[in-house]
Every structure is written in structure tokens, then in C-alpha cells.
Short mmCIF file of C-alpha atoms and ligand atoms in Angstrom, two decimals:
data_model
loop_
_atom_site.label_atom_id
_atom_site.label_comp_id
_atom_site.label_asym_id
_atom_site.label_seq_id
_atom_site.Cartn_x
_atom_site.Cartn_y
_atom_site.Cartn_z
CA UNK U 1 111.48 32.35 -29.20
CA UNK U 2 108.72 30.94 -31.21
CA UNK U 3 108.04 31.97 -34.52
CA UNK U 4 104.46 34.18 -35.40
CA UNK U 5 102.31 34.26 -37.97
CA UNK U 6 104.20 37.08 -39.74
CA UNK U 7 100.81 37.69 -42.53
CA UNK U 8 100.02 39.73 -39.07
CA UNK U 9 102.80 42.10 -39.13
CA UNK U 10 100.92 43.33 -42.75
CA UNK U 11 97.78 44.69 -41.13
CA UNK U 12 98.00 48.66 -40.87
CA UNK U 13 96.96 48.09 -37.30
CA UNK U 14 93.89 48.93 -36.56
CA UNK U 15 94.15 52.03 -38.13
CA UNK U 16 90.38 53.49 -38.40
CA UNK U 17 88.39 53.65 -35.26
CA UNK U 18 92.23 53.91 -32.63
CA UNK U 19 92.95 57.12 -34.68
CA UNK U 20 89.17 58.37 -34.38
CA UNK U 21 89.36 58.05 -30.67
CA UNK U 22 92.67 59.89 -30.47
CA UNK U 23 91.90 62.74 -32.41
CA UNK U 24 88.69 63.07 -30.46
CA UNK U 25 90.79 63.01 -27.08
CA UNK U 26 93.02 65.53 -28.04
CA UNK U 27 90.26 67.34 -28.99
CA UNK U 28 88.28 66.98 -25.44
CA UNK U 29 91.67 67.82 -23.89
CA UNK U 30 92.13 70.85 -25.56
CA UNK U 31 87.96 71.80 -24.83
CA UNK U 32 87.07 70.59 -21.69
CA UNK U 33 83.85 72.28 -21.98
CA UNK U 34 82.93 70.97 -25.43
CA UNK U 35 79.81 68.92 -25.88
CA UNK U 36 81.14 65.89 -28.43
CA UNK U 37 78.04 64.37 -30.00
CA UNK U 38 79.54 60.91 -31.44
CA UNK U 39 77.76 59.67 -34.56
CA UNK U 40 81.01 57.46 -35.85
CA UNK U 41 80.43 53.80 -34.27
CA UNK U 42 78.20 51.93 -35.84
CA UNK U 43 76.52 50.78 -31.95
CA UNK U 44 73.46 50.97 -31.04
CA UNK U 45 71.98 52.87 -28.36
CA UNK U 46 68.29 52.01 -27.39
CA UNK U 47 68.04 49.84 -24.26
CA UNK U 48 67.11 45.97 -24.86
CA UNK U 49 63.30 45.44 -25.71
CA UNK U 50 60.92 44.49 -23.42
CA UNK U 51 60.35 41.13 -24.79
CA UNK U 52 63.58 39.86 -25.02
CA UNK U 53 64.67 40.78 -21.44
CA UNK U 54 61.44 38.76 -20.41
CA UNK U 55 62.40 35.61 -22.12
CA UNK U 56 66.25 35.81 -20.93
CA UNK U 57 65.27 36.10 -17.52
CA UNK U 58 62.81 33.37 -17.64
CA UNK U 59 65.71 30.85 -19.26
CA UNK U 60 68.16 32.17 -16.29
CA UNK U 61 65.35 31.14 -13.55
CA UNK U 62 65.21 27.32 -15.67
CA UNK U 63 68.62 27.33 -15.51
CA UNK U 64 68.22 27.91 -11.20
CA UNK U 65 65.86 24.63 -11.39
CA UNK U 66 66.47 20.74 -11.41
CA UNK U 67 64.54 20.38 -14.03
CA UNK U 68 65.30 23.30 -16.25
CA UNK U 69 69.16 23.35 -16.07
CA UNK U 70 71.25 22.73 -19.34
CA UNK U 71 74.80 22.43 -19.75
CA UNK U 72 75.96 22.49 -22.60
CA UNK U 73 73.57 23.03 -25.34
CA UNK U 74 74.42 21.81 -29.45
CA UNK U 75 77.11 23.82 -30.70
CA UNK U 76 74.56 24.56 -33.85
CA UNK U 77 71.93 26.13 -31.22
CA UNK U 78 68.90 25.24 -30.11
CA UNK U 79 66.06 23.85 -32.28
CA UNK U 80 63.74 26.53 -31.13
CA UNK U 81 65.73 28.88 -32.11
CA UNK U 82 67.11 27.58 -35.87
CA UNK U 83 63.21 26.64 -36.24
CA UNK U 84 62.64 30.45 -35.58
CA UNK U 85 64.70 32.19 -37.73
CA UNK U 86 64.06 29.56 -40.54
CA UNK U 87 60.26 30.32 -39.91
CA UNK U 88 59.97 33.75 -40.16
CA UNK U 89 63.63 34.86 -41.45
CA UNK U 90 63.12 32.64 -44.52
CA UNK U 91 60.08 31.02 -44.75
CA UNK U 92 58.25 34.12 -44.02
CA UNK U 93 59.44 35.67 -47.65
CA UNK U 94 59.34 32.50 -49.25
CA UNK U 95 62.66 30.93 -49.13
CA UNK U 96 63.27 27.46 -47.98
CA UNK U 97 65.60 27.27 -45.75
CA UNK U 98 65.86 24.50 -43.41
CA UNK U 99 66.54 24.78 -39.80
CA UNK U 100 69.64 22.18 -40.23
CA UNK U 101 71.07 24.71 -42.70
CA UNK U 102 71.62 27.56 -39.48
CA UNK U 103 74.49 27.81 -37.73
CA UNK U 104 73.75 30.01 -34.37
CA UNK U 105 76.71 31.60 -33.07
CA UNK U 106 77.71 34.54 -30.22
CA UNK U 107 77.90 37.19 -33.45
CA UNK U 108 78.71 37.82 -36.81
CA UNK U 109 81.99 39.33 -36.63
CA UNK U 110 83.36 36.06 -36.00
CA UNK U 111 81.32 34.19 -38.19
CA UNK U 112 82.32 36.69 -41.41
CA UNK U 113 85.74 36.63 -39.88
CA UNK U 114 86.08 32.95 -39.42
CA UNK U 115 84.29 31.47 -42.79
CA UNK U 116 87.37 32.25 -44.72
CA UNK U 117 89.32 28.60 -42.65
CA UNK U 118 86.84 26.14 -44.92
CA UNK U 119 88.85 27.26 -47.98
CA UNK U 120 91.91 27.16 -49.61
CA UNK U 121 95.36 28.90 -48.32
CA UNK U 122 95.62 29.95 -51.86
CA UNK U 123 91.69 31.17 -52.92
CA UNK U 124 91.31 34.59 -54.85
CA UNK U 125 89.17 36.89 -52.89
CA UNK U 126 87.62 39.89 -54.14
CA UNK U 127 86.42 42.59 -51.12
CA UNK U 128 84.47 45.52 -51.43
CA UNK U 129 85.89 48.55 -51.33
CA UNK U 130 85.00 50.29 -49.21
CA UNK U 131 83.42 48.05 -46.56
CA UNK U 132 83.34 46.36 -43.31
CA UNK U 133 87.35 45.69 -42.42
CA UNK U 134 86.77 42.34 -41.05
CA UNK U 135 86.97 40.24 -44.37
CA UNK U 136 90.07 41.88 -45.71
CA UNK U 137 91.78 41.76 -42.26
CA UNK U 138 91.10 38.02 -41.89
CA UNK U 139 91.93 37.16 -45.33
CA UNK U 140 95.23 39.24 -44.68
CA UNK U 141 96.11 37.15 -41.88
CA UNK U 142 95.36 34.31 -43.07
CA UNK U 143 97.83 34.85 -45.89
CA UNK U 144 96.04 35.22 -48.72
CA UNK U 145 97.53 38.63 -49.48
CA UNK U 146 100.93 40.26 -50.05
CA UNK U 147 101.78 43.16 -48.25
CA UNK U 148 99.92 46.83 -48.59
CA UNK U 149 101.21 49.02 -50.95
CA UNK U 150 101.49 53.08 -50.77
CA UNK U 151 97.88 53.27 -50.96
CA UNK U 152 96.85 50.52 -48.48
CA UNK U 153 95.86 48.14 -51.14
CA UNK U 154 97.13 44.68 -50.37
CA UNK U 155 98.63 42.77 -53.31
CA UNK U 156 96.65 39.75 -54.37
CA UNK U 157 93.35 40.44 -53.33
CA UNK U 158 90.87 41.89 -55.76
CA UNK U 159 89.10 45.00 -55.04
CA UNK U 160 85.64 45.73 -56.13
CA UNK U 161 85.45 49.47 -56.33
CA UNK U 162 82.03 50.81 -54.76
CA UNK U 163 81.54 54.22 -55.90
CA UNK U 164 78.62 56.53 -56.74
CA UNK U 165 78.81 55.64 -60.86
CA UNK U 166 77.55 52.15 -59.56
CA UNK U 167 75.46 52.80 -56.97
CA UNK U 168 77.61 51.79 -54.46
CA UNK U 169 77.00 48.23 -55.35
CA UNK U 170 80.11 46.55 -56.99
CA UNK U 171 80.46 45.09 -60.35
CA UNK U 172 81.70 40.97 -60.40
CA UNK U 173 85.77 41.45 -61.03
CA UNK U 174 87.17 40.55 -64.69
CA UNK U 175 89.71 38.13 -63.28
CA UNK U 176 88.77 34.57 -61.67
CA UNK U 177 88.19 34.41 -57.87
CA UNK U 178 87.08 32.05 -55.42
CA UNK U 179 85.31 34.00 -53.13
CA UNK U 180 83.27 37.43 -53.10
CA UNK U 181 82.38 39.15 -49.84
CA UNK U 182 78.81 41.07 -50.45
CA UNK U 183 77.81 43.61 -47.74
CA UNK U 184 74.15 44.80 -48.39
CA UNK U 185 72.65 46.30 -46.97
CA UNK U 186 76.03 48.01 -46.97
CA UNK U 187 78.23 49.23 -43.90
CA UNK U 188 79.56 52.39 -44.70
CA UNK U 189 77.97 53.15 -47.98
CA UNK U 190 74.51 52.75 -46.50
CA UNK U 191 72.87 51.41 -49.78
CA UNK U 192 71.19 48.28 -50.46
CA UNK U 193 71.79 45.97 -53.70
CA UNK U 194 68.57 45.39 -55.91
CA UNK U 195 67.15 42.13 -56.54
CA UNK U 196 68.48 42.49 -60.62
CA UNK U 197 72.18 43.39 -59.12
CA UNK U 198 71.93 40.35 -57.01
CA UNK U 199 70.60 37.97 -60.02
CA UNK U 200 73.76 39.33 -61.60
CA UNK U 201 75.95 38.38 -58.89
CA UNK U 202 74.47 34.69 -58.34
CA UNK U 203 74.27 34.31 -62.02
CA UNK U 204 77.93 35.21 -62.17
CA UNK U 205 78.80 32.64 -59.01
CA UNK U 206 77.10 30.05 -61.02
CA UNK U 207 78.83 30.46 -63.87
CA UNK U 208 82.49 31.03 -62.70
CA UNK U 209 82.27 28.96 -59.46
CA UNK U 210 82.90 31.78 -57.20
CA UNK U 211 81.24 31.48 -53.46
CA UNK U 212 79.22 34.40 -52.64
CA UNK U 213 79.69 35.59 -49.12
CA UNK U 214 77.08 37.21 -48.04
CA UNK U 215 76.29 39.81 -45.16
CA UNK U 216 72.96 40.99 -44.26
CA UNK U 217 73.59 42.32 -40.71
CA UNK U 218 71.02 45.26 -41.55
CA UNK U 219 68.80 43.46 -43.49
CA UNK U 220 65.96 44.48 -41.13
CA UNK U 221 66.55 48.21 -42.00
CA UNK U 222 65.39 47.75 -45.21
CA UNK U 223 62.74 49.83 -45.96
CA UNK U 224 62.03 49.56 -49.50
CA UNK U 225 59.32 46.65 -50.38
CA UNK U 226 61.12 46.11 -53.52
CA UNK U 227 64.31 44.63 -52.33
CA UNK U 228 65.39 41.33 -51.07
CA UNK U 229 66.42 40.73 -47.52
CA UNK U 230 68.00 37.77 -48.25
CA UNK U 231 70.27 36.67 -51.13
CA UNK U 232 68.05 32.96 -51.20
CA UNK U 233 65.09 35.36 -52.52
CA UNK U 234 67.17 34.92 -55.64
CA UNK U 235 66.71 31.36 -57.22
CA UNK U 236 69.88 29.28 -57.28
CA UNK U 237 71.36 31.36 -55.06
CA UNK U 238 71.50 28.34 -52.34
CA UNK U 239 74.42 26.57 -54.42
CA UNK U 240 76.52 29.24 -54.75
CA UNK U 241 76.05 31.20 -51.27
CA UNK U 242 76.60 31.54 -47.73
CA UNK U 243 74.88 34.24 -45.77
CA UNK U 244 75.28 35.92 -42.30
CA UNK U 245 73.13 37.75 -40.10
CA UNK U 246 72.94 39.23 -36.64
CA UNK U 247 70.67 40.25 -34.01
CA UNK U 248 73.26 42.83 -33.03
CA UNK U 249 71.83 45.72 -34.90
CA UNK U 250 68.26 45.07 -35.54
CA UNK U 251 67.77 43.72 -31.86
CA UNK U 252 69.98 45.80 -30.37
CA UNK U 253 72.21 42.56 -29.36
CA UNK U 254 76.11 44.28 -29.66
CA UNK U 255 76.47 43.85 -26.03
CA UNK U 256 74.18 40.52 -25.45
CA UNK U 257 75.87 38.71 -28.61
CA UNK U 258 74.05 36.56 -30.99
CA UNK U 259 74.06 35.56 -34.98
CA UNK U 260 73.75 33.15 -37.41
CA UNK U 261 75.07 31.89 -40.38
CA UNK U 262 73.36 29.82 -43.29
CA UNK U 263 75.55 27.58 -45.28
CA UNK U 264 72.84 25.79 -47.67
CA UNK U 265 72.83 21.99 -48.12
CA UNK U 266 73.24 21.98 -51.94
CA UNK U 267 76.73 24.16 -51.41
CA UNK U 268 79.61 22.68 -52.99
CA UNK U 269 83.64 23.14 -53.30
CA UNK U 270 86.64 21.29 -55.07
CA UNK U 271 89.13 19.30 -52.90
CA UNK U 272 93.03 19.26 -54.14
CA UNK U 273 91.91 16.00 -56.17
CA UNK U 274 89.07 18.32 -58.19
CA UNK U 275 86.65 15.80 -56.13
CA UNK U 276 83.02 18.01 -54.77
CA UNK U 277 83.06 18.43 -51.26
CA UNK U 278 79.63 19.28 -48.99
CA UNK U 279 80.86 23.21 -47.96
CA UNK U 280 78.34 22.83 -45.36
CA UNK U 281 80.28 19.68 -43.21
CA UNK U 282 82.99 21.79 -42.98
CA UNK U 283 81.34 24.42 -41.64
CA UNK U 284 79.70 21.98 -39.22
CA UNK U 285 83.37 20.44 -38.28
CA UNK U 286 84.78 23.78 -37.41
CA UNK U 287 81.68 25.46 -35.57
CA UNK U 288 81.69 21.93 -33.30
CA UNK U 289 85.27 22.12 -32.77
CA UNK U 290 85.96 25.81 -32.09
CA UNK U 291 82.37 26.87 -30.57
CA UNK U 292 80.67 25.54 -27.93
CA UNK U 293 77.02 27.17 -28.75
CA UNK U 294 75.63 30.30 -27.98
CA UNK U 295 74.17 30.58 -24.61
CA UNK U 296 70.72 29.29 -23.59
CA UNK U 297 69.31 32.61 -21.56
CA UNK U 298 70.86 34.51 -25.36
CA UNK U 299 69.07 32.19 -27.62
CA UNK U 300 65.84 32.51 -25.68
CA UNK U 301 66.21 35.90 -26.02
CA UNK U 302 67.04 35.62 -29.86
CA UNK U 303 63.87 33.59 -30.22
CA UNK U 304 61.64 36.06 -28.71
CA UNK U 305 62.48 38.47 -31.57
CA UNK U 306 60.22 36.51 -33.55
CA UNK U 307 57.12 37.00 -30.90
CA UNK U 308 54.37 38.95 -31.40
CA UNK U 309 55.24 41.72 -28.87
CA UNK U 310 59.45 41.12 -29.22
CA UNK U 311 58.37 41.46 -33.53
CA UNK U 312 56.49 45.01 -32.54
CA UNK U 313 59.35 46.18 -30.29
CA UNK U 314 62.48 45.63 -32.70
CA UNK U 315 60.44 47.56 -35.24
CA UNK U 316 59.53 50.61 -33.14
CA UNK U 317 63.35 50.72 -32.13
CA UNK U 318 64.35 50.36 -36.03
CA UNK U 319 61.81 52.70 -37.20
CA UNK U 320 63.47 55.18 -34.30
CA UNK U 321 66.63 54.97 -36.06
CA UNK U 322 65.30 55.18 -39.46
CA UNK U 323 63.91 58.44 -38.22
CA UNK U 324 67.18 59.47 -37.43
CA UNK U 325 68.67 58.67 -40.45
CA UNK U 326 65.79 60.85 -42.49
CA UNK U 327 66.75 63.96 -39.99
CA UNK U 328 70.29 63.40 -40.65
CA UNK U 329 70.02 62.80 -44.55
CA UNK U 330 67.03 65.72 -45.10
CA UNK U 331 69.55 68.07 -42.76
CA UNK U 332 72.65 67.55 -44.42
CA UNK U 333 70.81 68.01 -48.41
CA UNK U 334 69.56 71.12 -46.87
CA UNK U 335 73.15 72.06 -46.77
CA UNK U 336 73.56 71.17 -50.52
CA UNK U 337 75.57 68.01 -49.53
CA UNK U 338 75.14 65.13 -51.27
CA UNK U 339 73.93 62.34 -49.55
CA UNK U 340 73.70 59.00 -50.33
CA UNK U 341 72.21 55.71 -47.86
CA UNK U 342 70.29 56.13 -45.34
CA UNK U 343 66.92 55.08 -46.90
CA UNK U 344 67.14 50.84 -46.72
CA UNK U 345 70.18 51.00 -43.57
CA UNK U 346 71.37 53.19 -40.87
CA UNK U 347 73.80 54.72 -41.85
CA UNK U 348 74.32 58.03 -44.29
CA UNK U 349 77.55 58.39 -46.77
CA UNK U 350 77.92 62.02 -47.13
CA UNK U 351 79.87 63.50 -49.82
CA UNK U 352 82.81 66.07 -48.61
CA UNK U 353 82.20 69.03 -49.49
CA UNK U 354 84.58 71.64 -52.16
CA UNK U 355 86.81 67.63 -52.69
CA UNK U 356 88.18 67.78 -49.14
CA UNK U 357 89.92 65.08 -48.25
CA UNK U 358 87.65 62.48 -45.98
CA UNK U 359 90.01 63.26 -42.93
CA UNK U 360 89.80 66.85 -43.32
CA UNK U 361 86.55 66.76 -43.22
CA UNK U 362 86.35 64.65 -40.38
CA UNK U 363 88.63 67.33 -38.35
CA UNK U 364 86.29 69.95 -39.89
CA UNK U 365 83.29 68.64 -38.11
CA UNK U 366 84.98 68.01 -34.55
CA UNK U 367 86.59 71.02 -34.50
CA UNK U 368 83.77 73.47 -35.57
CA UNK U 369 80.47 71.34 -35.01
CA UNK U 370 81.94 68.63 -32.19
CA UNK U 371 80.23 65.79 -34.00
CA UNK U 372 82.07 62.70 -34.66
CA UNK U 373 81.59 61.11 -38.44
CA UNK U 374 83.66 58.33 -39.41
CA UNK U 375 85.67 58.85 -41.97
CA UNK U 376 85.32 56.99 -45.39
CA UNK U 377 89.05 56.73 -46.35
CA UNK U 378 89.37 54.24 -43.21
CA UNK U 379 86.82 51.40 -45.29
CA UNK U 380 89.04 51.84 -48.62
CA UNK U 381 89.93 53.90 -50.53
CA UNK U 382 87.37 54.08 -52.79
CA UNK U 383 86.02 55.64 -49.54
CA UNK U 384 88.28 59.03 -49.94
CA UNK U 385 85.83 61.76 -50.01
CA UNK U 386 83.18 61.09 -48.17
CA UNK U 387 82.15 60.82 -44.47
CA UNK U 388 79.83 58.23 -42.63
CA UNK U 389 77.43 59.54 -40.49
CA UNK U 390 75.45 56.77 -38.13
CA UNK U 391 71.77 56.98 -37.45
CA UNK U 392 72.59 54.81 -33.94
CA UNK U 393 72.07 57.92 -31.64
CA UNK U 394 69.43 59.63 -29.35
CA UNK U 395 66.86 61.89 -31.69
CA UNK U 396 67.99 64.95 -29.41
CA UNK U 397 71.43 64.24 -29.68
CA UNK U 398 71.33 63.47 -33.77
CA UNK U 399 68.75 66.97 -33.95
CA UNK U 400 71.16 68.61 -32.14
CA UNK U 401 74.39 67.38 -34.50
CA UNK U 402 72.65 68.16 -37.46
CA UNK U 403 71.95 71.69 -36.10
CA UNK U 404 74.85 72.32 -35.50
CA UNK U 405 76.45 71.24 -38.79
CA UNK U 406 74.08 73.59 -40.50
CA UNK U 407 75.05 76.52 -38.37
CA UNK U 408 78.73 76.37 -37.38
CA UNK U 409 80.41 74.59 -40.88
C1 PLP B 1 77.81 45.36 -37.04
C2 PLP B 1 78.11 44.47 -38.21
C3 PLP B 1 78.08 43.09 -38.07
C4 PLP B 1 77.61 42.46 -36.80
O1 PLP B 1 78.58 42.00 -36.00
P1 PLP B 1 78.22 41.22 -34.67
O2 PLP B 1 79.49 40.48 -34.40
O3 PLP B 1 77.09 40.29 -34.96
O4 PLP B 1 77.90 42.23 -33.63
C5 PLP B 1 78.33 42.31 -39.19
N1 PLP B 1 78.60 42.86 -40.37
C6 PLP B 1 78.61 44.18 -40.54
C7 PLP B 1 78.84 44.73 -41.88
C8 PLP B 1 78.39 45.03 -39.45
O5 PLP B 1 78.42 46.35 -39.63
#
């Protein structure tokens, strides 16, 4: 039999969202009648805009011609597209970015999932905690951590703790790394890093080395002027950073499938030989030889977020879920929770109430209000004690949740 990557059998298997859906099963089995309102998964639920679905189906009837069929297309994406998003992503807030910098891909789970394979079997990573599971899984299974101890911390990887003291934003670790993961704005925690905590965080890149990896997936739910969108708004944050985005969220693209990734030009690592090394031709080498390019009737789509009428669409649709998130945090403070996020992304990190545990709580609300949170212990366990609730639902249905929160808990 053939040996397996045994860094696998350390993952605590897919612990979070499997035991969610059981728990709400059982549930629905023992209350056939109940009306479960689900405000765990962070997916959206407003049908595609207008706009996009126009451009898609105009690239699948080019595709149905002589003249307008493509095969393959470049595994970077298309040049309308890259010339897009470094228009008005970038340029658009006064960051240089050039086109040749973006790296178009099908989403940016994989991307945050697969940057970690351009460095070193033996880097240092430091992960938020709590956060999005994908970088610690991926580092995990790529070996760079021993196995998880009592309280699901895996030995060797260096967690920066994300708790209300702070803001929710981490502080740069005390030991050397090589790499930093940055979420912000951040999934679960809901808050967004300033532009002084990001200075911080490229001026401590630049000065110990450290990549930043940064993730910006709800960058477009920003809402306050004061804070960057991207982490290039800070200066010299192109030689020391790598950032991701998606269309998934702000586009409503989970299903259709489309990111990017920006690995800057002036982005440099060590080989063995302490000799610098161009980060971005790696990244180029592996997105050529393990992606074959988004797909054309996707990126057309993609581009026509940037149109006049696809620009006015995604922001009714995010301003429809920022609405939500207001009814859900203004409901649950009415309640004397405490709430934090849900001002600059979509979703709201509630505070348990009375200390219960995040779990408990969790139960609490299915049982007595049949909404579904998600619970923070799942994203680390800096997440114990608190609950995330997700502003990706109907208005009626989130109304309806908070409603019954305030009456039946
Ligand atoms: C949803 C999400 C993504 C986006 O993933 P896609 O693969 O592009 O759908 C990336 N990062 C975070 C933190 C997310 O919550």
C-alpha cells in the first residue's frame, strides 16, 4: 500500500461547520415543525446581478461563433480583466498596481490555501486566532506543524491572539517568522484593521523579513472612509506583501467562482544559498503549471463588476447586507449583548452572554430561538465565548431571527 502524507492525519477533521450541520439535523429531527433560520455560513444569498449575467451570456454566445471561440485562455487571465481590477481595484485609490502583478484564479480559497507551496518546508508561520481555517489547515498539511495539543493548538505555528483588548486586530509575534496571514476585513471577528495597525504590520515585515499574507475577501464591505481596502494603500507595503481578493462575497460569485491574487514585482525571498529570489516567478511557475485560467464567460462576468450599471448593482446588494448586519448588531445591543463587527464586514461577533461557553450558546439559540450562529470556538480558541452571526440572509428572515432572539432567549 502506498504511503500518505501522514501531516493529514493531524487535522481535527473538519471539525466546525460537519458538527454545525449535525447538531442542526438532530435538531430538525426531533422538530419537524420548527422553522430553522440559518445565519452560520458565511454564503451569500442575493441572486447574481443583472450586469454580470448580461456579460456571461454574451461571452457564452462568442464562444458558439467562429470567430469568437477561445480555448484555452492565459493561465494569468485575461488582459481585460487584470486591466480591470488594476484600474479601479488599485488605481482607483491610488495604488499602482500593474496588471502583470494579478494573478486571476477560480477563487480565493485556493489561492490563500495554495500560496503557502512558494516557501520553505521549514518557514515559521504565525495565524490569527481566531480566523478563516484555511491557512492553518494548509500549513498543517503541508507539515509545517506538529501535532494539536489538548487545546487544538498545533505545535510550531505561532498564534496571534485576536481578542477584544486589541481590537480584534493582532499584535506582530515576539519570535521570528516567515510568514503572517492577515484577514481584514476579518472573517469571524467582523472588524477591520486601521491604516496605523497596518503601517505597524508592514513596518514590522520590513524590518524582520516576514511576508505579509494578506486577505481582503470583504474589502468591499468596508464602510468606513477612513480605512484602507488594500494593504498597497500603505507605502512599502508592495515588498513585503501578497494580497488576495474575491468576487465571491462582494459579487455574489461563491457559486460562479472567481479571484485574484497580487504578488507585487518588487517581492523578494532567500533561496537555501541566502541568494534573493523574484517571489512573484514562482507564483507565476505554479499558477501555469497547476491552473489552467479561469473561464472566459467567468472573467467577462468578473469584468463587468467594474461597469457602470454591474458597479451600482454590487453596491445595492452590499448595502442590503450591510443593512442586515445594522438590524442584527442594533437587535442583539438591545439585548445588552455585546457586539462587536458588523460596521466595515458582514458579519457580527457577539459576546456570550453570563461566560457561556461558545457551544452552549450555540445550542441555546437552536434550541430556544431556531437560529443557527456559528460558533467562535470552531476559528480558535481565542474564539471561546463568543458567537458569529452572518449578515448573508433575506431581511425577513434576519428580522425575523433577531425577533426571535429577543423574545424566546
Ligand atoms: C469567503 C472567504 C474567502 C473567499 O473564498 P472564495 O474561494 O473566493 O469563494 C476568502 N477568505 C475569507 C476569509 C473568506 O471568508
Amino acid at each position: 500500500m502506498a504511503r500518505i502524507n501522514d501531516h493529514y492525519l493531524k487535522l481535527s477533521a473538519g471539525y466546525l461547520f460537519p458538527e454545525i450541520g449535525r447538531r442542526v439535523r438532530e435538531f430538525q429531527q426531533a422538530n419537524p415543525d420548527a422553522d430553522v433560520i440559518r445565519l452560520g455560513i458565511g454564503d451569500v444569498v442575493l441572486p447574481l446581478p443583472q450586469a454580470i449575467r448580461d456579460a456571461m451570456h454574451r461571452a457564452i454566445d462568442e464562444l458558439g461563433t467562429d470567430e469568437g471561440f477561445r480555448g484555452y485562455g492565459p493561465e494569468q487571465g485575461y488582459d481585460f480583466l487584470r486591466e480591470a481590477i488594476a484600474a479601479h481595484e488599485f488605481g482607483a485609490r491610488g495604488v499602482e498596481i500593474s496588471p502583470d502583478e494579478i494573478f486571476v484564479s477560480d477563487g480565493s480559497k485556493c489561492d490563500s490555501g495554495n500560496i503557502q507551496e512558494i516557501f520553505a518546508a521549514s518557514a515559521r508561520v504565525a495565524i490569527p486566532d481566531p480566523v478563516y481555517p484555511v491557512y492553518l489547515d494548509t500549513n498543517v498539511m503541508a507539515g509545517r506543524s506538529g501535532p494539536a495539543g489538548e487545546d487544538g493548538r498545533y505545535a510550531g505555528i505561532v498564534y496571534l491572539p485576536c481578542t477584544a483588548e486589541n481590537g480584534f486586530v493582532p499584535e506582530p509575534p515576539s519570535e521570528p517568522v516567515d510568514l503572517v496571514y492577515l484577514c481584514s476585513p476579518n472573517n469571524p471577528t467582523g472588524t477591520a484593521a486601521t491604516r496605523g495597525e497596518l503601517e505597524r504590520w508592514v513596518a514590522y515585515a520590513r524590518e524582520s523579513g516576514a511576508v505579509l499574507l494578506y486577505d481582503a475577501a470583504y474589502e468591499a464591505f468596508i464602510s468606513d472612509p477612513e480605512l484602507p481596502h488594500s494593504i498597497y494603500e500603505i507605502p512599502g507595503a508592495s515588498e513585503v506583501a501578497i494580497e488576495f481578493r474575491s468576487f465571491s462575497k462582494k459579487a455574489g460569485f461563491t457559486g460562479v467562482r472567481c479571484g485574484f491574487v497580487v504578488v507585487p514585482a518588487g517581492l523578494r525571498g532567500r533561496d537555501a544559498d541566502g541568494g534573493e529570489v523574484e517571489i512573484q516567478a514562482l507564483w507565476d511557475r505554479r499558477h501555469s503549471t497547476k491552473f489552467n485560467g479561469a473561464s472566459y464567460p467567468v472573467q467577462a462576468g468578473a469584468a463587468a463588476c467594474y461597469g457602470e450599471a454591474g458597479r451600482a448593482q454590487l453596491a445595492a446588494n452590499i448595502d442590503y447586507y450591510m443593512q442586515n448586519a445594522r438590524v442584527i448588531r442594533d437587535g442583539m445591543r438591545d439585548l445588552g449583548l455585546t457586539v462587536h463587527g458588523g460596521v466595515d464586514a458582514p458579519y457580527a461577533w457577539i459576546r456570550t452572554p453570563d461566560g457561556i461557553g461558545s457551544w452552549d450558546f450555540f445550542d441555546r439559540l437552536l434550541n430556544q430561538a431556531h437560529v443557527v450562529g456559528t460558533p467562535g470556538a470552531g476559528f480558535g480558541s481565542c474564539g471561546e465565548g463568543y458567537l458569529r452571526l452572518s449578515a448573508f440572509g433575506r431581511r425577513e428572515q434576519v428580522e425575523q431571527a433577531v425577533e426571535r432572539i429577543r423574545t424566546r432567549l
